[in-house]
PDB file of C-alpha atoms in Angstrom:
ATOM      1  CA  GLU A   1       0.000   0.000   0.000  1.00 64.00           C
ATOM      2  CA  ALA A   2       1.128   3.550  -0.633  1.00 78.00           C
ATOM      3  CA  GLY A   3       2.527   5.341   2.389  1.00 93.00           C
ATOM      4  CA  VAL A   4       1.801   8.775   3.798  1.00 97.00           C
ATOM      5  CA  ALA A   5       2.812  11.387   1.245  1.00 97.00           C
ATOM      6  CA  GLN A   6       4.119  14.784   2.278  1.00 98.00           C
ATOM      7  CA  SER A   7       5.323  17.773   0.323  1.00 97.00           C
ATOM      8  CA  PRO A   8       7.505  19.670   0.022  1.00 98.00           C
ATOM      9  CA  ARG A   9      10.447  17.746   1.501  1.00 97.00           C
ATOM     10  CA  TYR A  10      12.378  20.910   2.294  1.00 97.00           C
ATOM     11  CA  LYS A  11      11.485  24.574   2.650  1.00 98.00           C
ATOM     12  CA  ILE A  12      13.575  27.601   3.538  1.00 98.00           C
ATOM     13  CA  ILE A  13      11.773  30.869   4.284  1.00 98.00           C
ATOM     14  CA  GLU A  14      12.514  34.147   5.972  1.00 98.00           C
ATOM     15  CA  LYS A  15      10.922  34.984   9.307  1.00 97.00           C
ATOM     16  CA  ARG A  16       7.505  36.606   9.032  1.00 97.00           C
ATOM     17  CA  GLN A  17       6.817  34.820   5.737  1.00 98.00           C
ATOM     18  CA  SER A  18       4.095  32.216   5.398  1.00 98.00           C
ATOM     19  CA  VAL A  19       4.424  28.560   4.449  1.00 98.00           C
ATOM     20  CA  ALA A  20       2.105  25.615   3.839  1.00 98.00           C
ATOM     21  CA  PHE A  21       2.660  21.887   4.040  1.00 98.00           C
ATOM     22  CA  TRP A  22       0.563  19.183   2.433  1.00 98.00           C
ATOM     23  CA  CYS A  23      -0.201  15.628   3.540  1.00 98.00           C
ATOM     24  CA  ASN A  24      -2.013  12.747   1.884  1.00 97.00           C
ATOM     25  CA  PRO A  25      -2.629   9.910   4.380  1.00 95.00           C
ATOM     26  CA  ILE A  26      -2.982   6.208   3.722  1.00 94.00           C
ATOM     27  CA  SER A  27      -6.255   5.444   1.975  1.00 92.00           C
ATOM     28  CA  GLY A  28      -8.946   4.527   4.474  1.00 89.00           C
ATOM     29  CA  HIS A  29      -7.168   5.939   7.510  1.00 91.00           C
ATOM     30  CA  ALA A  30      -9.709   8.021   9.383  1.00 90.00           C
ATOM     31  CA  THR A  31      -7.285   9.734  11.738  1.00 92.00           C
ATOM     32  CA  LEU A  32      -4.571  12.176  10.712  1.00 95.00           C
ATOM     33  CA  TYR A  33      -1.948  13.843  12.884  1.00 96.00           C
ATOM     34  CA  TRP A  34       0.537  16.653  12.472  1.00 98.00           C
ATOM     35  CA  TYR A  35       3.623  16.479  14.669  1.00 98.00           C
ATOM     36  CA  GLN A  36       6.481  18.961  15.051  1.00 98.00           C
ATOM     37  CA  GLN A  37       9.946  17.513  15.640  1.00 97.00           C
ATOM     38  CA  ILE A  38      12.597  20.016  16.680  1.00 96.00           C
ATOM     39  CA  LEU A  39      16.198  18.879  16.239  1.00 92.00           C
ATOM     40  CA  GLY A  40      17.234  16.588  19.083  1.00 86.00           C
ATOM     41  CA  GLN A  41      13.711  16.065  20.379  1.00 90.00           C
ATOM     42  CA  GLY A  42      10.870  13.639  19.916  1.00 94.00           C
ATOM     43  CA  PRO A  43       7.798  14.513  17.869  1.00 96.00           C
ATOM     44  CA  LYS A  44       5.243  16.793  19.562  1.00 96.00           C
ATOM     45  CA  LEU A  45       1.593  16.642  18.538  1.00 96.00           C
ATOM     46  CA  LEU A  46       0.217  19.802  16.958  1.00 98.00           C
ATOM     47  CA  ILE A  47      -3.219  18.665  15.834  1.00 97.00           C
ATOM     48  CA  GLN A  48      -5.296  15.502  15.409  1.00 94.00           C
ATOM     49  CA  PHE A  49      -8.163  15.057  12.946  1.00 94.00           C
ATOM     50  CA  GLN A  50     -10.812  12.357  12.919  1.00 91.00           C
ATOM     51  CA  ASN A  51     -12.168  12.379   9.361  1.00 88.00           C
ATOM     52  CA  ASN A  52     -12.539  16.125   8.753  1.00 84.00           C
ATOM     53  CA  GLY A  53     -13.156  17.139  12.367  1.00 91.00           C
ATOM     54  CA  VAL A  54     -10.566  18.351  14.881  1.00 93.00           C
ATOM     55  CA  VAL A  55     -10.135  16.028  17.878  1.00 92.00           C
ATOM     56  CA  ASP A  56      -7.201  17.722  19.630  1.00 93.00           C
ATOM     57  CA  ASP A  57      -5.511  21.020  18.810  1.00 96.00           C
ATOM     58  CA  SER A  58      -4.550  21.966  22.354  1.00 94.00           C
ATOM     59  CA  GLN A  59      -0.849  22.311  21.489  1.00 94.00           C
ATOM     60  CA  LEU A  60      -1.301  24.174  18.208  1.00 97.00           C
ATOM     61  CA  PRO A  61      -0.108  27.821  18.440  1.00 96.00           C
ATOM     62  CA  LYS A  62      -3.324  29.139  16.968  1.00 96.00           C
ATOM     63  CA  ASP A  63      -2.085  32.713  16.600  1.00 96.00           C
ATOM     64  CA  ARG A  64       0.184  31.574  13.767  1.00 98.00           C
ATOM     65  CA  PHE A  65      -0.590  27.954  12.903  1.00 98.00           C
ATOM     66  CA  SER A  66      -3.698  26.665  11.158  1.00 98.00           C
ATOM     67  CA  ALA A  67      -4.653  23.307   9.700  1.00 97.00           C
ATOM     68  CA  GLU A  68      -7.518  21.840   7.789  1.00 96.00           C
ATOM     69  CA  ARG A  69      -8.567  18.489   6.445  1.00 95.00           C
ATOM     70  CA  LEU A  70     -11.125  18.999   3.751  1.00 83.00           C
ATOM     71  CA  LYS A  71     -13.301  16.017   2.768  1.00 85.00           C
ATOM     72  CA  GLY A  72     -11.581  13.921   5.419  1.00 83.00           C
ATOM     73  CA  VAL A  73      -8.611  13.012   3.230  1.00 91.00           C
ATOM     74  CA  ASP A  74      -5.763  15.428   2.436  1.00 95.00           C
ATOM     75  CA  SER A  75      -4.604  17.951   4.987  1.00 97.00           C
ATOM     76  CA  THR A  76      -2.660  21.205   4.934  1.00 97.00           C
ATOM     77  CA  LEU A  77      -0.767  22.861   7.775  1.00 98.00           C
ATOM     78  CA  LYS A  78      -0.001  26.570   7.478  1.00 98.00           C
ATOM     79  CA  ILE A  79       2.271  28.879   9.426  1.00 98.00           C
ATOM     80  CA  GLN A  80       1.748  32.622   9.134  1.00 97.00           C
ATOM     81  CA  PRO A  81       3.897  34.465  10.081  1.00 97.00           C
ATOM     82  CA  ALA A  82       6.820  32.128  10.675  1.00 98.00           C
ATOM     83  CA  LYS A  83       9.277  32.611  13.533  1.00 97.00           C
ATOM     84  CA  LEU A  84      12.840  31.357  13.879  1.00 98.00           C
ATOM     85  CA  GLU A  85      11.742  28.834  16.510  1.00 97.00           C
ATOM     86  CA  ASP A  86       9.406  27.185  13.974  1.00 98.00           C
ATOM     87  CA  SER A  87      12.442  25.601  12.317  1.00 98.00           C
ATOM     88  CA  ALA A  88      11.723  21.886  12.626  1.00 98.00           C
ATOM     89  CA  VAL A  89      10.595  18.792  10.766  1.00 98.00           C
ATOM     90  CA  TYR A  90       6.828  18.655  10.353  1.00 98.00           C
ATOM     91  CA  LEU A  91       5.614  15.075  10.296  1.00 98.00           C
ATOM     92  CA  CYS A  92       2.220  13.911   9.144  1.00 98.00           C
ATOM     93  CA  ALA A  93       0.927  10.541  10.331  1.00 96.00           C
ATOM     94  CA  SER A  94      -2.260   8.552   9.913  1.00 95.00           C
ATOM     95  CA  SER A  95      -3.913   5.626  11.633  1.00 91.00           C
ATOM     96  CA  LEU A  96      -7.052   3.572  11.163  1.00 85.00           C
ATOM     97  CA  TRP A  97      -8.769   4.583  14.367  1.00 74.00           C
ATOM     98  CA  THR A  98      -8.559   7.252  17.039  1.00 60.00           C
ATOM     99  CA  ALA A  99      -8.884   4.839  19.915  1.00 56.00           C
ATOM    100  CA  GLY A 100      -6.881   1.754  20.638  1.00 60.00           C
ATOM    101  CA  PHE A 101      -3.310   0.806  20.057  1.00 70.00           C
ATOM    102  CA  ASP A 102      -2.873   1.237  16.333  1.00 75.00           C
ATOM    103  CA  GLY A 103       0.561   2.142  15.202  1.00 84.00           C
ATOM    104  CA  TYR A 104       0.898   5.365  13.338  1.00 91.00           C
ATOM    105  CA  THR A 105       2.290   5.474   9.800  1.00 94.00           C
ATOM    106  CA  PHE A 106       4.438   8.540   9.299  1.00 97.00           C
ATOM    107  CA  GLY A 107       5.398  10.402   6.185  1.00 97.00           C
ATOM    108  CA  SER A 108       8.998  11.416   5.540  1.00 97.00           C
ATOM    109  CA  GLY A 109       8.305  14.917   6.829  1.00 97.00           C
ATOM    110  CA  THR A 110       8.933  18.457   5.661  1.00 98.00           C
ATOM    111  CA  ARG A 111      12.083  20.072   6.974  1.00 98.00           C
ATOM    112  CA  LEU A 112      11.433  23.771   7.525  1.00 98.00           C
ATOM    113  CA  THR A 113      14.242  26.247   8.044  1.00 98.00           C
ATOM    114  CA  VAL A 114      13.294  29.799   9.035  1.00 98.00           C
ATOM    115  CA  VAL A 115      16.107  32.323   8.565  1.00 98.00           C
TER     116      VAL A 115
ATOM    117  CA  THR B   1       7.328  18.500  31.313  1.00 70.00           C
ATOM    118  CA  GLN B   2       8.459  15.395  29.459  1.00 80.00           C
ATOM    119  CA  LEU B   3       6.034  12.525  30.096  1.00 90.00           C
ATOM    120  CA  LEU B   4       8.420   9.895  28.782  1.00 96.00           C
ATOM    121  CA  GLU B   5      12.100  10.048  29.714  1.00 96.00           C
ATOM    122  CA  GLN B   6      14.506   8.042  27.598  1.00 97.00           C
ATOM    123  CA  SER B   7      18.037   7.075  28.519  1.00 97.00           C
ATOM    124  CA  PRO B   8      20.685   7.211  27.438  1.00 97.00           C
ATOM    125  CA  GLN B   9      20.292  10.111  25.011  1.00 96.00           C
ATOM    126  CA  PHE B  10      23.261   8.957  22.934  1.00 97.00           C
ATOM    127  CA  LEU B  11      24.905   5.570  22.631  1.00 97.00           C
ATOM    128  CA  SER B  12      27.869   4.590  20.505  1.00 98.00           C
ATOM    129  CA  ILE B  13      28.913   0.948  20.494  1.00 97.00           C
ATOM    130  CA  GLN B  14      30.925  -1.532  18.470  1.00 98.00           C
ATOM    131  CA  GLU B  15      29.254  -4.027  16.182  1.00 98.00           C
ATOM    132  CA  GLY B  16      28.479  -7.259  18.044  1.00 98.00           C
ATOM    133  CA  GLU B  17      27.912  -5.622  21.435  1.00 98.00           C
ATOM    134  CA  ASN B  18      24.660  -5.772  23.369  1.00 98.00           C
ATOM    135  CA  LEU B  19      22.774  -2.712  24.582  1.00 98.00           C
ATOM    136  CA  THR B  20      19.672  -1.663  26.463  1.00 98.00           C
ATOM    137  CA  VAL B  21      17.776   1.602  26.230  1.00 98.00           C
ATOM    138  CA  TYR B  22      15.180   2.683  28.735  1.00 98.00           C
ATOM    139  CA  CYS B  23      11.918   4.575  28.695  1.00 98.00           C
ATOM    140  CA  ASN B  24      10.506   5.759  32.027  1.00 97.00           C
ATOM    141  CA  SER B  25       7.515   7.709  33.248  1.00 96.00           C
ATOM    142  CA  SER B  26       5.666   8.545  36.420  1.00 95.00           C
ATOM    143  CA  SER B  27       2.408   8.052  34.507  1.00 95.00           C
ATOM    144  CA  VAL B  28       0.632   4.812  33.687  1.00 95.00           C
ATOM    145  CA  PHE B  29       0.222   4.078  29.983  1.00 94.00           C
ATOM    146  CA  SER B  30      -2.416   1.872  28.400  1.00 92.00           C
ATOM    147  CA  SER B  31       0.225   0.810  25.874  1.00 92.00           C
ATOM    148  CA  LEU B  32       3.707   1.737  24.738  1.00 94.00           C
ATOM    149  CA  GLN B  33       5.241   1.649  21.311  1.00 95.00           C
ATOM    150  CA  TRP B  34       8.798   1.751  20.049  1.00 97.00           C
ATOM    151  CA  TYR B  35       9.711   3.445  16.787  1.00 97.00           C
ATOM    152  CA  ARG B  36      12.955   3.699  14.864  1.00 97.00           C
ATOM    153  CA  GLN B  37      13.724   6.817  12.844  1.00 96.00           C
ATOM    154  CA  GLU B  38      16.464   7.192  10.253  1.00 95.00           C
ATOM    155  CA  PRO B  39      17.781  10.553   9.035  1.00 91.00           C
ATOM    156  CA  GLY B  40      15.386  12.257   6.649  1.00 92.00           C
ATOM    157  CA  GLU B  41      12.592   9.786   7.304  1.00 95.00           C
ATOM    158  CA  GLY B  42       9.591   9.510   9.600  1.00 96.00           C
ATOM    159  CA  PRO B  43       9.489   7.124  12.569  1.00 96.00           C
ATOM    160  CA  VAL B  44       8.673   3.494  11.747  1.00 96.00           C
ATOM    161  CA  LEU B  45       6.785   1.345  14.234  1.00 94.00           C
ATOM    162  CA  LEU B  46       8.765  -1.584  15.672  1.00 96.00           C
ATOM    163  CA  VAL B  47       6.428  -2.958  18.339  1.00 95.00           C
ATOM    164  CA  THR B  48       3.442  -2.294  20.591  1.00 93.00           C
ATOM    165  CA  VAL B  49       3.315  -3.618  24.163  1.00 94.00           C
ATOM    166  CA  VAL B  50       0.009  -3.622  25.966  1.00 92.00           C
ATOM    167  CA  THR B  51       0.082  -5.848  29.052  1.00 93.00           C
ATOM    168  CA  GLY B  52       2.176  -5.111  32.143  1.00 94.00           C
ATOM    169  CA  GLY B  53       5.177  -7.443  32.213  1.00 96.00           C
ATOM    170  CA  GLU B  54       4.820  -8.264  28.536  1.00 96.00           C
ATOM    171  CA  VAL B  55       7.955  -9.243  26.610  1.00 98.00           C
ATOM    172  CA  LYS B  56       8.092  -9.196  22.832  1.00 97.00           C
ATOM    173  CA  LYS B  57      10.921 -10.278  20.580  1.00 97.00           C
ATOM    174  CA  LEU B  58      11.640  -9.069  17.082  1.00 95.00           C
ATOM    175  CA  LYS B  59      14.705 -10.959  15.816  1.00 96.00           C
ATOM    176  CA  ARG B  60      17.596  -9.507  17.873  1.00 98.00           C
ATOM    177  CA  LEU B  61      15.401  -6.884  19.576  1.00 98.00           C
ATOM    178  CA  THR B  62      13.633  -7.629  22.875  1.00 98.00           C
ATOM    179  CA  PHE B  63      11.019  -5.241  24.242  1.00 98.00           C
ATOM    180  CA  GLN B  64       9.654  -5.296  27.761  1.00 98.00           C
ATOM    181  CA  PHE B  65       6.760  -3.417  29.331  1.00 97.00           C
ATOM    182  CA  GLY B  66       7.070  -2.808  33.060  1.00 96.00           C
ATOM    183  CA  ASP B  67       4.651  -4.527  35.433  1.00 96.00           C
ATOM    184  CA  ALA B  68       3.156  -1.187  36.471  1.00 96.00           C
ATOM    185  CA  ARG B  69       2.945  -0.024  32.824  1.00 95.00           C
ATOM    186  CA  LYS B  70       5.095   3.022  33.570  1.00 96.00           C
ATOM    187  CA  ASP B  71       8.292   1.969  31.869  1.00 96.00           C
ATOM    188  CA  SER B  72       9.724  -0.048  29.025  1.00 97.00           C
ATOM    189  CA  SER B  73      13.067  -1.244  27.769  1.00 98.00           C
ATOM    190  CA  LEU B  74      14.548  -2.197  24.435  1.00 98.00           C
ATOM    191  CA  HIS B  75      17.437  -4.658  24.376  1.00 98.00           C
ATOM    192  CA  ILE B  76      19.461  -5.298  21.238  1.00 98.00           C
ATOM    193  CA  THR B  77      21.646  -8.388  21.058  1.00 98.00           C
ATOM    194  CA  ALA B  78      24.749  -8.410  18.859  1.00 98.00           C
ATOM    195  CA  ALA B  79      24.168  -4.968  17.386  1.00 98.00           C
ATOM    196  CA  GLN B  80      24.752  -4.441  13.688  1.00 97.00           C
ATOM    197  CA  THR B  81      25.554  -1.265  11.766  1.00 97.00           C
ATOM    198  CA  GLY B  82      22.044  -1.421  10.311  1.00 96.00           C
ATOM    199  CA  ASP B  83      20.646  -0.854  13.816  1.00 97.00           C
ATOM    200  CA  THR B  84      21.973   2.715  13.756  1.00 97.00           C
ATOM    201  CA  GLY B  85      19.186   5.253  14.190  1.00 96.00           C
ATOM    202  CA  LEU B  86      17.006   7.188  16.601  1.00 97.00           C
ATOM    203  CA  TYR B  87      14.905   4.953  18.853  1.00 98.00           C
ATOM    204  CA  LEU B  88      11.745   6.596  20.126  1.00 98.00           C
ATOM    205  CA  CYS B  89       9.401   5.308  22.762  1.00 97.00           C
ATOM    206  CA  ALA B  90       5.839   6.553  22.630  1.00 96.00           C
ATOM    207  CA  GLY B  91       2.746   5.840  24.648  1.00 94.00           C
ATOM    208  CA  PHE B  92      -1.010   6.142  24.866  1.00 91.00           C
ATOM    209  CA  LEU B  93      -2.150   7.473  28.243  1.00 90.00           C
ATOM    210  CA  SER B  94      -5.574   6.092  27.419  1.00 80.00           C
ATOM    211  CA  GLY B  95      -7.315   4.586  24.431  1.00 69.00           C
ATOM    212  CA  ASN B  96      -8.607   7.968  23.301  1.00 75.00           C
ATOM    213  CA  THR B  97      -5.514  10.131  23.634  1.00 85.00           C
ATOM    214  CA  PRO B  98      -2.923  10.634  20.904  1.00 88.00           C
ATOM    215  CA  LEU B  99       0.554   9.215  21.053  1.00 92.00           C
ATOM    216  CA  VAL B 100       3.123  11.078  23.166  1.00 94.00           C
ATOM    217  CA  PHE B 101       6.802  10.625  22.435  1.00 96.00           C
ATOM    218  CA  GLY B 102      10.017  10.623  24.393  1.00 97.00           C
ATOM    219  CA  LYS B 103      13.053  12.533  23.132  1.00 96.00           C
ATOM    220  CA  GLY B 104      14.676   9.402  21.800  1.00 97.00           C
ATOM    221  CA  THR B 105      17.963   7.533  22.076  1.00 98.00           C
ATOM    222  CA  ARG B 106      20.380   8.087  19.236  1.00 97.00           C
ATOM    223  CA  LEU B 107      22.256   4.843  18.598  1.00 97.00           C
ATOM    224  CA  SER B 108      25.397   4.585  16.537  1.00 97.00           C
ATOM    225  CA  VAL B 109      26.815   1.129  15.810  1.00 98.00           C
ATOM    226  CA  ILE B 110      30.375   1.214  14.534  1.00 97.00           C
ATOM    227  CA  ALA B 111      31.863  -1.556  12.394  1.00 95.00           C
TER     228      ALA B 111
END
């Protein structure tokens, strides 16, 4: 089966600019996650979708970050305006269900550098 | 506050040696997972442990879930250069909460 697709792979922007990342999860996976992984740290959840509804966005900096999952499939994550501390890898993951012990399937991530 | 503490942070060993990495918490988890991440890639699931005291083996890798479901360990026997990577433990606090990750153990196996 095809994996989780993410684009772009790399992005360099200046601070205060905006940027958007795209994710296409595994077909049939109802739940989609965006994680932020800062260098030297483990992934930190930004937002979780169940189909096209938000389940958890408690750690999303809503003054600058936004995300949507239209039609319950693809998702985009946007940062506007970007700050230096947003430099990180943004990982998208999907799983079959919200509850339970399913493993997550991750994409390769988008490495963002803010200069 | 880091819910899952992993140790050591870095480990460099010779090929053929054995090693153990640890994942500890003061919280009880309904299950724990271990992932391996290579540079430029996303984490890949290795195993899920659900029952306290559970031991799972995956070839040369042995995973254990603590009796109280607060900790886990990963033991690698006769490490190979292909084992090099970032090992992440992650857990579900309950069946309805998303996965939380530790900071990882970066393993380097030298030929």
